[in-house]
PDB file of C-alpha atoms in Angstrom:
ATOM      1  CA  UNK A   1       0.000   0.000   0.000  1.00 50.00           C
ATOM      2  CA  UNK A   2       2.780   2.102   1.009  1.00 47.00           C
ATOM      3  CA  UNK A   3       4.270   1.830  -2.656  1.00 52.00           C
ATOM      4  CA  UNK A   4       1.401   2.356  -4.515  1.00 44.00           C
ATOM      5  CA  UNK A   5       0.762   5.930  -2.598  1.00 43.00           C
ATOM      6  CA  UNK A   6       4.863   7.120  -3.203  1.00 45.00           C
ATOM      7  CA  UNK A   7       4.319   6.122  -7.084  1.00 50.00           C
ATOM      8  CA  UNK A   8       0.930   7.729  -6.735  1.00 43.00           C
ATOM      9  CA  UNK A   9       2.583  11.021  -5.882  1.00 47.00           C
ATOM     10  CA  UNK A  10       5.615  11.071  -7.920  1.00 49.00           C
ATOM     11  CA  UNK A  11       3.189  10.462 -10.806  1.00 46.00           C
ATOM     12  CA  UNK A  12       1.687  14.148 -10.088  1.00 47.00           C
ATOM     13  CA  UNK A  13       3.615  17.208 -11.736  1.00 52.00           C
ATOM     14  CA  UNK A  14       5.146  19.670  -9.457  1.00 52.00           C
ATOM     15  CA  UNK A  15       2.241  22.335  -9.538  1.00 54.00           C
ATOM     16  CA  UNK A  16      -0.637  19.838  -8.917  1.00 58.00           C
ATOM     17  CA  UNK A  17       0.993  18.609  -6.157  1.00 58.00           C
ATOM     18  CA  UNK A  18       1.847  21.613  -4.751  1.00 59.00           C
ATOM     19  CA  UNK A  19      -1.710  22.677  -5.494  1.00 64.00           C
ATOM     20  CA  UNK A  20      -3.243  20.057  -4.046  1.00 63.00           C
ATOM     21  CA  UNK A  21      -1.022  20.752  -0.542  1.00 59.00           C
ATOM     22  CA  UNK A  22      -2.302  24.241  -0.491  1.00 64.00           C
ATOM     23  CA  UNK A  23      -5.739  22.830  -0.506  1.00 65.00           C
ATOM     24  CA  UNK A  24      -5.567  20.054   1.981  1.00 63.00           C
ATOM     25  CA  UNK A  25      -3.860  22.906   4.348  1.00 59.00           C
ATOM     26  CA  UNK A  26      -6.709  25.129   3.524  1.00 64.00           C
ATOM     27  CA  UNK A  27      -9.440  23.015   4.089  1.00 65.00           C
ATOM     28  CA  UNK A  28      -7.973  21.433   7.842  1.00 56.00           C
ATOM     29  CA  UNK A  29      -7.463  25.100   8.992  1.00 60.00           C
ATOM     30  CA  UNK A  30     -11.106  25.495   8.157  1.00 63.00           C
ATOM     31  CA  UNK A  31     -12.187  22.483  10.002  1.00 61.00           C
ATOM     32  CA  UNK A  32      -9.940  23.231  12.897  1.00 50.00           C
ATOM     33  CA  UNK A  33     -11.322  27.024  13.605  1.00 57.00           C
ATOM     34  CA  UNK A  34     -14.732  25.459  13.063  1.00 58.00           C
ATOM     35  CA  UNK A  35     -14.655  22.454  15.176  1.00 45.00           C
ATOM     36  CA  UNK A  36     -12.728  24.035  17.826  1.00 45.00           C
ATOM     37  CA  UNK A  37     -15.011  26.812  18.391  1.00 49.00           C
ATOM     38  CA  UNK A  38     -17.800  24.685  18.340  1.00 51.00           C
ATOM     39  CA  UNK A  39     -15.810  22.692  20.784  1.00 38.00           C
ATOM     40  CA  UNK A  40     -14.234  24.861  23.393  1.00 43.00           C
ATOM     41  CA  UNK A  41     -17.196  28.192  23.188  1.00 49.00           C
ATOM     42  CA  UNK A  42     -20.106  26.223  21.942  1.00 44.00           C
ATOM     43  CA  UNK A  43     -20.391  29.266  19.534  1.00 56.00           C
ATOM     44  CA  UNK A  44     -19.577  29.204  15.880  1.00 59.00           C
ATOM     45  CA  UNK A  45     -18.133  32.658  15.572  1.00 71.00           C
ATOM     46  CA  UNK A  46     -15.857  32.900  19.161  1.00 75.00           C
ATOM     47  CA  UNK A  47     -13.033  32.412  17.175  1.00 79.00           C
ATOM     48  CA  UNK A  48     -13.871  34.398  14.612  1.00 80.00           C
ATOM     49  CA  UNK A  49     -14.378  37.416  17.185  1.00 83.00           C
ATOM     50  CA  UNK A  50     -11.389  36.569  19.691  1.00 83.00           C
ATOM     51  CA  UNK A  51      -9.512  36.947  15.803  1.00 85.00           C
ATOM     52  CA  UNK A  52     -10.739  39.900  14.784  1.00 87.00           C
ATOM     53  CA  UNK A  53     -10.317  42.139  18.051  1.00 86.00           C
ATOM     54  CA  UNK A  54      -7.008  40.473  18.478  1.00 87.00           C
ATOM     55  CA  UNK A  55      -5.941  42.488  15.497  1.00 87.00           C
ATOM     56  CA  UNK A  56      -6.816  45.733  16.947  1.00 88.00           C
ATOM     57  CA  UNK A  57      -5.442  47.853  19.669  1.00 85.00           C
ATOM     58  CA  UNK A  58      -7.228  47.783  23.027  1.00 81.00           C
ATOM     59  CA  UNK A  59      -9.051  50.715  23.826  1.00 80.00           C
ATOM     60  CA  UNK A  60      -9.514  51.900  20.284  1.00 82.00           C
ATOM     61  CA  UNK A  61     -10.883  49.185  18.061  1.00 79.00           C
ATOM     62  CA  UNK A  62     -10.347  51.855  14.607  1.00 80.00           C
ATOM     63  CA  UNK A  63      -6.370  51.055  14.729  1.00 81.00           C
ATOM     64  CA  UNK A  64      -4.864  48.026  14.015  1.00 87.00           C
ATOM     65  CA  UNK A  65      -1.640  46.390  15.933  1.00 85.00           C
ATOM     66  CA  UNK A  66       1.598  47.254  15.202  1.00 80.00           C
ATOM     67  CA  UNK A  67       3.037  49.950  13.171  1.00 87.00           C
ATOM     68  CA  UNK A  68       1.683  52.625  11.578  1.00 85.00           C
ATOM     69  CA  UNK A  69       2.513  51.365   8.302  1.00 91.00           C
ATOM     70  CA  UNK A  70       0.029  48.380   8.612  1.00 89.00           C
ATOM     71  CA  UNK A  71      -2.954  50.128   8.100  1.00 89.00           C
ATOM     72  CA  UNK A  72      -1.842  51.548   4.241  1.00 90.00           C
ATOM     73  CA  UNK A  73       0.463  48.451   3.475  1.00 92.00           C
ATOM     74  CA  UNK A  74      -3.067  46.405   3.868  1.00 91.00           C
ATOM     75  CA  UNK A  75      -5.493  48.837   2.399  1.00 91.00           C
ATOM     76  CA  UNK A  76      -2.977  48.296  -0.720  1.00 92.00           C
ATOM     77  CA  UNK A  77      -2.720  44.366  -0.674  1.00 93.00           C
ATOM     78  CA  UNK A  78      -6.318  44.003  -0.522  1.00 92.00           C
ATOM     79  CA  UNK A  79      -6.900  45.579  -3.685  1.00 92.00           C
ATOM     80  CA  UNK A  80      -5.298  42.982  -5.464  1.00 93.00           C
ATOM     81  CA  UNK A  81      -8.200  40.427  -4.731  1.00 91.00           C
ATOM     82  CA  UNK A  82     -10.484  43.387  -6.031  1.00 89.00           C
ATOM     83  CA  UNK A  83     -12.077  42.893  -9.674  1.00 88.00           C
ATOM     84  CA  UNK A  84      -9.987  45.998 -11.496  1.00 92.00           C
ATOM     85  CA  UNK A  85      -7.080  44.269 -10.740  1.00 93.00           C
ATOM     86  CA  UNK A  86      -8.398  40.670 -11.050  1.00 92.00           C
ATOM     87  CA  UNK A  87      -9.223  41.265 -14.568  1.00 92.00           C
ATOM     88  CA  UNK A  88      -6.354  43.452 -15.683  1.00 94.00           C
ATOM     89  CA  UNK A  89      -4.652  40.183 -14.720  1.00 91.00           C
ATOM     90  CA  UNK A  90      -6.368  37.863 -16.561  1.00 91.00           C
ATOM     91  CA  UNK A  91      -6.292  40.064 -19.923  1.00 92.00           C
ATOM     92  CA  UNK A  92      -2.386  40.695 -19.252  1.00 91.00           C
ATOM     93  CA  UNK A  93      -2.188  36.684 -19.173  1.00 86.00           C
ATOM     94  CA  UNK A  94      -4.780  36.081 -21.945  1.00 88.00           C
ATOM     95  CA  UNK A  95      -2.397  38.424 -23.869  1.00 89.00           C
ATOM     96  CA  UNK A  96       0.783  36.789 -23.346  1.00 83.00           C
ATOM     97  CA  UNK A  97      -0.384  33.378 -24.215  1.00 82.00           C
ATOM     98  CA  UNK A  98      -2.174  34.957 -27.498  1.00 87.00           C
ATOM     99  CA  UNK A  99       1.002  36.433 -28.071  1.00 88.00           C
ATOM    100  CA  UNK A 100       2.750  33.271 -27.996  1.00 80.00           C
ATOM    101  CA  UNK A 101       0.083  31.645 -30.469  1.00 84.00           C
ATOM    102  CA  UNK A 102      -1.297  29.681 -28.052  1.00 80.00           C
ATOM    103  CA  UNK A 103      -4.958  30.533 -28.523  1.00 85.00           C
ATOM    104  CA  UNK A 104      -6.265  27.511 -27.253  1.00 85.00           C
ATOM    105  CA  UNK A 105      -4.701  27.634 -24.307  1.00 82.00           C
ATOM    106  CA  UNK A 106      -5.766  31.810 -23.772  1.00 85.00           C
ATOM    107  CA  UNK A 107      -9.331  30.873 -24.422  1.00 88.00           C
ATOM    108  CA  UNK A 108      -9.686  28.061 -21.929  1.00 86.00           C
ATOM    109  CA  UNK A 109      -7.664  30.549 -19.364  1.00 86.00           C
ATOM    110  CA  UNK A 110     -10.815  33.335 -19.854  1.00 88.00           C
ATOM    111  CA  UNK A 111     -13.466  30.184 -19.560  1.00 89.00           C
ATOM    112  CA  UNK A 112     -11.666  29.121 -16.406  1.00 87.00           C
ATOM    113  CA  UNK A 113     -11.642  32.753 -14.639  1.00 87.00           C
ATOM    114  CA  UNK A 114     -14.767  33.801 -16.115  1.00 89.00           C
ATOM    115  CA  UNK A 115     -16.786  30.713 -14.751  1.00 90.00           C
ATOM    116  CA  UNK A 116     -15.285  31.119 -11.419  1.00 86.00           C
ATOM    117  CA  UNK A 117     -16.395  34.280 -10.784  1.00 85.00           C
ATOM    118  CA  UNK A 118     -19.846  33.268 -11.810  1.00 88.00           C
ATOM    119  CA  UNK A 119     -19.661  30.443  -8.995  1.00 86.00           C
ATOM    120  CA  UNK A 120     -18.232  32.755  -6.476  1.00 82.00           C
ATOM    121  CA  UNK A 121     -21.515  35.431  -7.062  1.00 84.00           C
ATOM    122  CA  UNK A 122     -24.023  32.461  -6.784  1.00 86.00           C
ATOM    123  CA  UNK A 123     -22.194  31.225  -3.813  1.00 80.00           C
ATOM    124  CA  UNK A 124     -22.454  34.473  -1.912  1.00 80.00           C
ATOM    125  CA  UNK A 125     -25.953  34.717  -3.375  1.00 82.00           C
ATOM    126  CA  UNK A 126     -26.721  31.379  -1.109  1.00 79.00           C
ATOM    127  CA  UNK A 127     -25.177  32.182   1.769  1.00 74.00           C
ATOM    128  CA  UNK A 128     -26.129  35.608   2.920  1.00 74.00           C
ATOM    129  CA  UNK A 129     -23.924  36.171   6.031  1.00 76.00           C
ATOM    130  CA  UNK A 130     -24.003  39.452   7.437  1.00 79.00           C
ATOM    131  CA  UNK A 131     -20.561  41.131   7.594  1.00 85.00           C
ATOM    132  CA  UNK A 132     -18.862  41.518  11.019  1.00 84.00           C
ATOM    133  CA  UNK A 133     -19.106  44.814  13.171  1.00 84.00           C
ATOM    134  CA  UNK A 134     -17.526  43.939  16.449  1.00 85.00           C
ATOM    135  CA  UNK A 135     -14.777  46.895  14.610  1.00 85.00           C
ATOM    136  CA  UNK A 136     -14.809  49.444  12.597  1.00 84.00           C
ATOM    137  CA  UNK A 137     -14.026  48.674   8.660  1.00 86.00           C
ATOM    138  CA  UNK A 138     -10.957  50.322   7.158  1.00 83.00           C
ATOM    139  CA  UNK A 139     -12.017  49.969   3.868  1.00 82.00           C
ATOM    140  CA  UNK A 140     -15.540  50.238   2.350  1.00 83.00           C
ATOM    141  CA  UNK A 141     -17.793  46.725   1.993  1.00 78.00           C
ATOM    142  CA  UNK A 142     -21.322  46.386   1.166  1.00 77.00           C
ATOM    143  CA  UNK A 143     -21.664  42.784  -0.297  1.00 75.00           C
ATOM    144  CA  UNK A 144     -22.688  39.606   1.957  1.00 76.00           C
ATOM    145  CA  UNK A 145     -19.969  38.007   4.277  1.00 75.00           C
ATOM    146  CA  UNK A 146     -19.626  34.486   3.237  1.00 79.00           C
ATOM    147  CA  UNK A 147     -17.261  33.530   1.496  1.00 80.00           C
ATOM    148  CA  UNK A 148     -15.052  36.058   1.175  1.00 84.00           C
ATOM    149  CA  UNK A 149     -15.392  37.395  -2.396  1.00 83.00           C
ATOM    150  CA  UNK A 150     -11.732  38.816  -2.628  1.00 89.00           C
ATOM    151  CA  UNK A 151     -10.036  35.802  -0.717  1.00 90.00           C
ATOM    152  CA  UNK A 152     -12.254  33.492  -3.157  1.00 89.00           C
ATOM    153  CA  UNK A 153     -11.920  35.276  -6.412  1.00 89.00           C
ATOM    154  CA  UNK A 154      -7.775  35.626  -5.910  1.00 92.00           C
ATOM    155  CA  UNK A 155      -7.888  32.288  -5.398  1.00 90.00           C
ATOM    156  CA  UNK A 156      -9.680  31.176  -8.432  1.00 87.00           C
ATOM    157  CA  UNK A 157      -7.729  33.720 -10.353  1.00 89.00           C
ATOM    158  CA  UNK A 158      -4.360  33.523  -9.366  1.00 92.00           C
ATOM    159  CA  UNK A 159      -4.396  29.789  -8.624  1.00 88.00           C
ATOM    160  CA  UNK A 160      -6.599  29.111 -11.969  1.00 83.00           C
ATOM    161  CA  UNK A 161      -3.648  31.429 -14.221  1.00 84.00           C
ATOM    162  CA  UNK A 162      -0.962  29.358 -12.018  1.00 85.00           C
ATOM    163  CA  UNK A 163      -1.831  26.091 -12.687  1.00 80.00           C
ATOM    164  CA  UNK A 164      -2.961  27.015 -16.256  1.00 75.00           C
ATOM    165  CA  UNK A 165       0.265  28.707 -17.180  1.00 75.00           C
ATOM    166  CA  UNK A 166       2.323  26.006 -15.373  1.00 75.00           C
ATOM    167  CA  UNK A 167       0.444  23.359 -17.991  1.00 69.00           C
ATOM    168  CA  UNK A 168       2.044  25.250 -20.781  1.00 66.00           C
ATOM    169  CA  UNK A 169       5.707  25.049 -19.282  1.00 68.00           C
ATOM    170  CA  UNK A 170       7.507  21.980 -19.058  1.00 70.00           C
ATOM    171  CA  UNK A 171      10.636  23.355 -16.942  1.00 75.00           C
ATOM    172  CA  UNK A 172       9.842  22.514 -13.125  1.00 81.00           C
ATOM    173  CA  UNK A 173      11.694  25.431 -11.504  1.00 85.00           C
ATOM    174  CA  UNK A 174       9.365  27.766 -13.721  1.00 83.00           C
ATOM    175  CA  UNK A 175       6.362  26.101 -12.638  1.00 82.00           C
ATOM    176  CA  UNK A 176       7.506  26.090  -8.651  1.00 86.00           C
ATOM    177  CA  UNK A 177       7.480  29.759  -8.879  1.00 89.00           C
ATOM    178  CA  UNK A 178       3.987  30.305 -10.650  1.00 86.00           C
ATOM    179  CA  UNK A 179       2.296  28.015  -8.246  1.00 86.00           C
ATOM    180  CA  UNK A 180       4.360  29.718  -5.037  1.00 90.00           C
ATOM    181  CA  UNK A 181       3.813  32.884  -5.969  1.00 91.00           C
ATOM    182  CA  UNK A 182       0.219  32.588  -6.998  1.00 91.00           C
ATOM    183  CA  UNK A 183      -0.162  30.889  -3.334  1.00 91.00           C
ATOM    184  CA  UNK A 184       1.520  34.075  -1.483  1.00 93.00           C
ATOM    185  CA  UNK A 185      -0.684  36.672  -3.172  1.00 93.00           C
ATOM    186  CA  UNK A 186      -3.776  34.422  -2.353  1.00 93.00           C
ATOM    187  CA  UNK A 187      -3.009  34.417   1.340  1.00 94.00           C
ATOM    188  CA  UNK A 188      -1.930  37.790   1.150  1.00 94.00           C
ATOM    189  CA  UNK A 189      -5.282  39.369  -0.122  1.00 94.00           C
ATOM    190  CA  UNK A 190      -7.324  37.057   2.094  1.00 93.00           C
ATOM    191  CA  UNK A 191      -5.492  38.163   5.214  1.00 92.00           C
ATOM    192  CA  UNK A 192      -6.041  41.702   4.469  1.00 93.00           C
ATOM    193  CA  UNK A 193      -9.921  41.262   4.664  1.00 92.00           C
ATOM    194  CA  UNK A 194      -9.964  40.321   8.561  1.00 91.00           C
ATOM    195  CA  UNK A 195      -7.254  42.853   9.232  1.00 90.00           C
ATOM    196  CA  UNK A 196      -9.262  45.655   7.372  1.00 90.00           C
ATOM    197  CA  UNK A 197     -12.570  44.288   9.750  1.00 87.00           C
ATOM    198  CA  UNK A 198     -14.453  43.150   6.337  1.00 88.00           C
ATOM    199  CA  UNK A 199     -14.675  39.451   6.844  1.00 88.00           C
ATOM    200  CA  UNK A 200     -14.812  37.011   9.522  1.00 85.00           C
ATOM    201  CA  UNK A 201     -11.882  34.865   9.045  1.00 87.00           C
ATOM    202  CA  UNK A 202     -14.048  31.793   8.325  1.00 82.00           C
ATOM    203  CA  UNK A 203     -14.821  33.779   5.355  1.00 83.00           C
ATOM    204  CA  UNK A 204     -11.637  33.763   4.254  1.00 89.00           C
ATOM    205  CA  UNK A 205     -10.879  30.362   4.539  1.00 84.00           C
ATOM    206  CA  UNK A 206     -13.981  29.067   2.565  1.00 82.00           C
ATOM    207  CA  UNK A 207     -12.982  31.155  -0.254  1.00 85.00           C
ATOM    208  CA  UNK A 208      -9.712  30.098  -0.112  1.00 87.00           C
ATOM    209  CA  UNK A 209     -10.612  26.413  -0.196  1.00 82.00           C
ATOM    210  CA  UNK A 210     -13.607  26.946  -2.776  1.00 83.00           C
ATOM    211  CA  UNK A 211     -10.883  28.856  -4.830  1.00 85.00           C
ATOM    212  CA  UNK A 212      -8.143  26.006  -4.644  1.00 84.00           C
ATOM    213  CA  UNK A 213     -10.520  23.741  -5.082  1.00 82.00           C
ATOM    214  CA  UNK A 214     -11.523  25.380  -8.542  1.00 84.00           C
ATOM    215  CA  UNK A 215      -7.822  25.650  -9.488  1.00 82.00           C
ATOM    216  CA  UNK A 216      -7.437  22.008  -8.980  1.00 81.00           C
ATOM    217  CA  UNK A 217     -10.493  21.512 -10.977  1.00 82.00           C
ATOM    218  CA  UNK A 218      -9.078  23.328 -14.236  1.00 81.00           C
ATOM    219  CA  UNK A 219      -5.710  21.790 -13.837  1.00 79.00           C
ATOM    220  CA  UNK A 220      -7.265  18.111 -13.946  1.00 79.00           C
ATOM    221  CA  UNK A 221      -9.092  19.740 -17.025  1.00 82.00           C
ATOM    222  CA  UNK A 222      -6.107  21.273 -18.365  1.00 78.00           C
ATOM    223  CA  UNK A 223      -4.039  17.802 -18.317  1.00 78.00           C
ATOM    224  CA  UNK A 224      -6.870  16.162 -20.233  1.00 79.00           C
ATOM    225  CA  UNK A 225      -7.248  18.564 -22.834  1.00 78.00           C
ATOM    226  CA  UNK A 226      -3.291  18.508 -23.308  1.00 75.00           C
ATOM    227  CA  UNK A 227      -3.923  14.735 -23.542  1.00 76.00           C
ATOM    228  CA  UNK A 228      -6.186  14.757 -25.784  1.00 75.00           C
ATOM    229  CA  UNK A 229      -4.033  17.622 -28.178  1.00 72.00           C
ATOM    230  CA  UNK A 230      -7.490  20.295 -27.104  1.00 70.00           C
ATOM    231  CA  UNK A 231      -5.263  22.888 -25.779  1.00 70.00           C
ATOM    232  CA  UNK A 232      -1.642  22.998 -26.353  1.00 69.00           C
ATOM    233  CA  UNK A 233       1.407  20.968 -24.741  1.00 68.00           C
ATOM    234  CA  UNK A 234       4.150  22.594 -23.063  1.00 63.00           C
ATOM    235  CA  UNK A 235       6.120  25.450 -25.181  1.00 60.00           C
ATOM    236  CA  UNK A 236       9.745  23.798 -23.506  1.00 48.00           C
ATOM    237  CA  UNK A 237       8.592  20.549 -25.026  1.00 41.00           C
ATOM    238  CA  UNK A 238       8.004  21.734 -28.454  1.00 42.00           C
ATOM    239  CA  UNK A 239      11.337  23.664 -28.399  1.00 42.00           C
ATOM    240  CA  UNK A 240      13.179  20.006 -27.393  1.00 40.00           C
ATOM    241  CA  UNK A 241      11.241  18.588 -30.017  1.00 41.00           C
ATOM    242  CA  UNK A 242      12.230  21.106 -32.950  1.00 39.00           C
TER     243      UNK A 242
END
């Protein structure tokens, strides 16, 4: 048994892999905050709160901890999980895979993005949580709670151009670094939203594992349209090959 799960693994590329780590972290830290405020307070959103006002200075709930340069250095993170910047990024990326000629590849990227936004708008639609106001927000919110739309939407963008742009590279060291770095701005941006007072940090962590788990999704996707010549194969394979 112990064999067939080590060739099981080294039979998944570097980014799903990686991917798939991300996600299984993801979804036990949501389980764990759940289960052990359920456990311990008998209330669903004690550690949500204890969270929240730990992030705040005592006395004055309006400033965060630390130094003065948190409050900015946030307020400028979190807009990269907002939907300017979200979509600049996926035309930038749409562009430099049309660019390349690989047209396939750019129009499966917008279908990807495109119908992951759509599931993170019905998904908020469903669950209309109420945004938290044990503190003040730093930056403006009117939207429902749950899940976090910018923690959820990086995800699925960031994590869906990752995966997708690490399908159309063959070297692994190129791939490590899309997938990484994708994984940093994704935590990032979601860890802005509690710090800013916007969203309960359960929030966050369902749209990070309903993002991941899209990502995942189109790279499965990806690897069978690559198999089945849909979408193109890696550019550093057809460069061996010519």
């Amino acid at each position: 048994m112990a064999n067939f799960i080590v060739r099981l693994a080294k039979s998944f590329r570097q980014d799903s892999r990686l991917l798939v780590t991300f996600l299984i972290g993801a979804t036990a830290l949501f389980g764990m905050a759940k289960l052990a405020s359920e456990v311990f307070e008998g209330d669903t959103f004690a550690i949500d709160k204890a969270i929240m006002l730990a992030l705040r200075t005592a006395g004055d709930a309006s400033e965060l901890v630390g130094p003065s340069w948190i409050k900015p250095a946030m307020i400028d993170i979190t807009a990269l999980g907002g939907a300017p910047v979200l979509t600049l990024v996926t035309v930038l990326a749409t562009g430099s895979l049309v660019a390349m000629r690989r047209y396939s590849t750019a129009g499966f990227v917008v279908l990807s993005v495109s119908c992951g936004s759509v599931l993170s708008f019905m998904i908020k639609a469903i669950f209309v949580r109420p945004r938290p106001e044990i503190v003040p927000h730093l930056v403006e919110a009117t939207s429902t709670s749950f899940p976090s739309g910018h923690a959820m939407n990086s995800a699925i963008v960031y994590l869906t151009l990752a995966v997708l742009l690490a399908r159309s590279e063959a070297n692994r060291q190129i791939q490590f670094y899309l997938i990484g770095a994708a994984i940093l701005l994704t935590l990032l941006v979601g860890m802005t939203r509690v710090f800013l007072g916007v969203h309960w940090p359960t929030d966050v962590l369902a749209g990070w594992v309903i993002g991941a788990a899209w990502a995942a999704l189109c790279s499965l996707a990806a690897k069978w349209l690559q198999d089945h010549q849909a979408i193109e194969q890696p550019s550093s394979l057809h460069s061996r090959k010519s």
